[in-house]
mmCIF file of C-alpha atoms in Angstrom:
data_model
loop_
_atom_site.group_PDB
_atom_site.id
_atom_site.type_symbol
_atom_site.label_atom_id
_atom_site.label_comp_id
_atom_site.label_asym_id
_atom_site.label_seq_id
_atom_site.Cartn_x
_atom_site.Cartn_y
_atom_site.Cartn_z
ATOM 1 C CA MET O 413 105.446 105.254 110.298
ATOM 2 C CA ALA O 414 105.807 101.735 111.682
ATOM 3 C CA PRO O 415 106.067 98.866 109.209
ATOM 4 C CA PRO O 416 102.910 96.843 108.696
ATOM 5 C CA ARG O 417 102.415 93.740 110.799
ATOM 6 C CA SER O 418 102.554 90.315 109.185
ATOM 7 C CA VAL O 419 98.946 89.260 109.602
ATOM 8 C CA SER O 420 96.348 87.903 107.207
ATOM 9 C CA VAL O 421 94.238 90.118 104.987
ATOM 10 C CA SER O 422 90.460 90.201 105.618
ATOM 11 C CA ALA O 423 89.771 88.613 102.201
ATOM 12 C CA ARG O 424 86.611 86.584 101.694
ATOM 13 C CA VAL O 425 85.103 84.295 99.078
ATOM 14 C CA THR O 426 81.961 85.530 97.313
ATOM 15 C CA GLY O 427 78.638 83.770 97.797
ATOM 16 C CA ASP O 428 78.861 81.998 94.434
ATOM 17 C CA GLY O 429 82.327 80.655 95.306
ATOM 18 C CA LYS O 430 83.906 81.937 92.085
ATOM 19 C CA CYS O 431 85.732 85.042 93.318
ATOM 20 C CA VAL O 432 87.589 86.506 96.260
ATOM 21 C CA LEU O 433 87.016 90.036 97.572
ATOM 22 C CA VAL O 434 90.236 91.613 98.813
ATOM 23 C CA PRO O 435 90.220 94.850 100.840
ATOM 24 C CA VAL O 436 93.044 97.142 99.686
ATOM 25 C CA ARG O 437 94.539 100.402 100.953
ATOM 26 C CA LEU O 438 96.156 102.147 97.958
ATOM 27 C CA THR O 439 98.844 104.822 98.211
ATOM 28 C CA PRO O 440 99.384 106.673 94.909
ATOM 29 C CA LYS O 441 102.465 108.744 93.965
ATOM 30 C CA ALA O 442 104.784 106.399 95.881
ATOM 31 C CA GLY O 443 108.470 105.852 95.190
ATOM 32 C CA ARG O 444 107.835 102.438 93.636
ATOM 33 C CA ASN O 445 105.111 99.924 92.848
ATOM 34 C CA ARG O 446 104.883 97.282 95.564
ATOM 35 C CA ILE O 447 102.728 95.383 97.996
ATOM 36 C CA VAL O 448 103.750 96.843 101.336
ATOM 37 C CA GLY O 449 102.002 94.368 103.642
ATOM 38 C CA VAL O 450 98.844 94.425 105.730
ATOM 39 C CA ARG O 451 97.359 97.369 107.618
ATOM 40 C CA ALA O 452 94.337 97.386 109.899
ATOM 41 C CA ASP O 453 91.655 100.064 109.545
ATOM 42 C CA ALA O 454 90.019 101.661 112.583
ATOM 43 C CA ASP O 455 87.116 99.219 112.182
ATOM 44 C CA GLY O 456 89.492 96.239 112.300
ATOM 45 C CA THR O 457 89.429 95.403 108.591
ATOM 46 C CA ARG O 458 92.854 94.120 107.579
ATOM 47 C CA ARG O 459 93.650 95.604 104.175
ATOM 48 C CA LEU O 460 96.405 94.758 101.740
ATOM 49 C CA ALA O 461 98.590 97.892 101.687
ATOM 50 C CA VAL O 462 99.735 98.674 98.143
ATOM 51 C CA SER O 463 101.825 101.570 96.818
ATOM 52 C CA VAL O 464 101.950 102.660 93.174
ATOM 53 C CA THR O 465 103.909 105.383 91.401
ATOM 54 C CA ALA O 466 100.904 106.504 89.324
ATOM 55 C CA VAL O 467 98.922 109.581 90.283
ATOM 56 C CA ALA O 468 95.323 109.358 91.487
ATOM 57 C CA GLU O 469 93.700 110.979 88.486
ATOM 58 C CA ASP O 470 91.780 109.599 85.513
ATOM 59 C CA GLY O 471 91.997 106.072 86.940
ATOM 60 C CA LYS O 472 95.788 105.869 86.546
ATOM 61 C CA ALA O 473 96.441 104.668 90.103
ATOM 62 C CA ASN O 474 93.632 102.103 89.842
ATOM 63 C CA GLY O 475 95.088 100.804 86.577
ATOM 64 C CA ALA O 476 98.523 100.552 88.176
ATOM 65 C CA LEU O 477 97.001 98.679 91.136
ATOM 66 C CA ILE O 478 95.349 96.125 88.852
ATOM 67 C CA ALA O 479 98.541 95.704 86.805
ATOM 68 C CA LEU O 480 100.665 95.201 89.931
ATOM 69 C CA LEU O 481 98.300 92.664 91.486
ATOM 70 C CA ALA O 482 97.981 90.761 88.191
ATOM 71 C CA LYS O 483 101.758 90.593 87.774
ATOM 72 C CA THR O 484 102.433 89.664 91.404
ATOM 73 C CA TRP O 485 99.715 87.013 91.582
ATOM 74 C CA LYS O 486 100.369 85.767 88.012
ATOM 75 C CA LEU O 487 96.796 86.374 86.883
ATOM 76 C CA PRO O 488 95.381 88.100 83.798
ATOM 77 C CA LYS O 489 94.373 91.731 84.368
ATOM 78 C CA SER O 490 90.856 90.776 83.282
ATOM 79 C CA ALA O 491 90.544 88.606 86.421
ATOM 80 C CA ILE O 492 90.899 91.657 88.686
ATOM 81 C CA ALA O 493 88.384 94.482 89.097
ATOM 82 C CA ILE O 494 87.764 97.250 91.612
ATOM 83 C CA THR O 495 84.232 96.774 92.948
ATOM 84 C CA ALA O 496 84.173 99.494 95.625
ATOM 85 C CA GLY O 497 86.184 102.611 96.354
ATOM 86 C CA ALA O 498 87.210 103.539 92.809
ATOM 87 C CA LYS O 499 87.809 107.135 93.941
ATOM 88 C CA ALA O 500 89.020 106.372 97.467
ATOM 89 C CA ARG O 501 92.199 104.975 98.970
ATOM 90 C CA SER O 502 90.308 102.134 100.640
ATOM 91 C CA LYS O 503 89.062 99.781 97.938
ATOM 92 C CA THR O 504 87.596 96.347 97.460
ATOM 93 C CA VAL O 505 89.166 94.326 94.666
ATOM 94 C CA ARG O 506 87.347 91.358 93.128
ATOM 95 C CA VAL O 507 89.647 88.565 91.952
ATOM 96 C CA ALA O 508 88.108 85.871 89.738
ATOM 97 C CA GLY O 509 89.393 82.315 89.740
ATOM 98 C CA ASP O 510 89.887 79.393 92.091
ATOM 99 C CA PRO O 511 89.323 80.835 95.590
ATOM 100 C CA ALA O 512 91.802 78.491 97.303
ATOM 101 C CA GLN O 513 94.641 79.499 94.967
ATOM 102 C CA ILE O 514 93.746 83.182 95.112
ATOM 103 C CA LEU O 515 93.595 83.238 98.920
ATOM 104 C CA GLN O 516 96.960 81.484 99.080
ATOM 105 C CA ARG O 517 98.520 84.124 96.792
ATOM 106 C CA VAL O 518 96.886 87.013 98.639
ATOM 107 C CA HIS O 519 98.084 85.820 102.037
ATOM 108 C CA ARG O 520 101.565 84.900 100.798
ATOM 109 C CA HIS O 521 102.201 88.284 99.204
ATOM 110 C CA GLY O 522 100.223 90.248 101.787
ATOM 111 C CA CYS O 523 102.368 89.037 104.643
ATOM 112 C CA GLN O 524 105.653 90.199 103.137
ATOM 113 C CA ALA O 525 106.598 93.528 104.655
#
């Protein structure tokens, strides 16, 4: 598989301006927890590709995703929630806080392959 390209994630600020919605592609049962980079879906959505060692059962992989993003972006876990795709690999993650700072962190870490 080719490494992901260094492009921006299709993240967007919510209508109230208090959160950022980040599209994520999660791979459970990986060799290590890490943000892999950015991958484009067939529809053109650029998702943050994330791998976690946890299995995809009983919400373990979702919990590992939230923990990894919180640690990487230096945010409390309570600021991050999965709003769509809880049982799918393609997810939407809601990140609460200052949108400018969040977008900067998302793009900085999303573009490291």
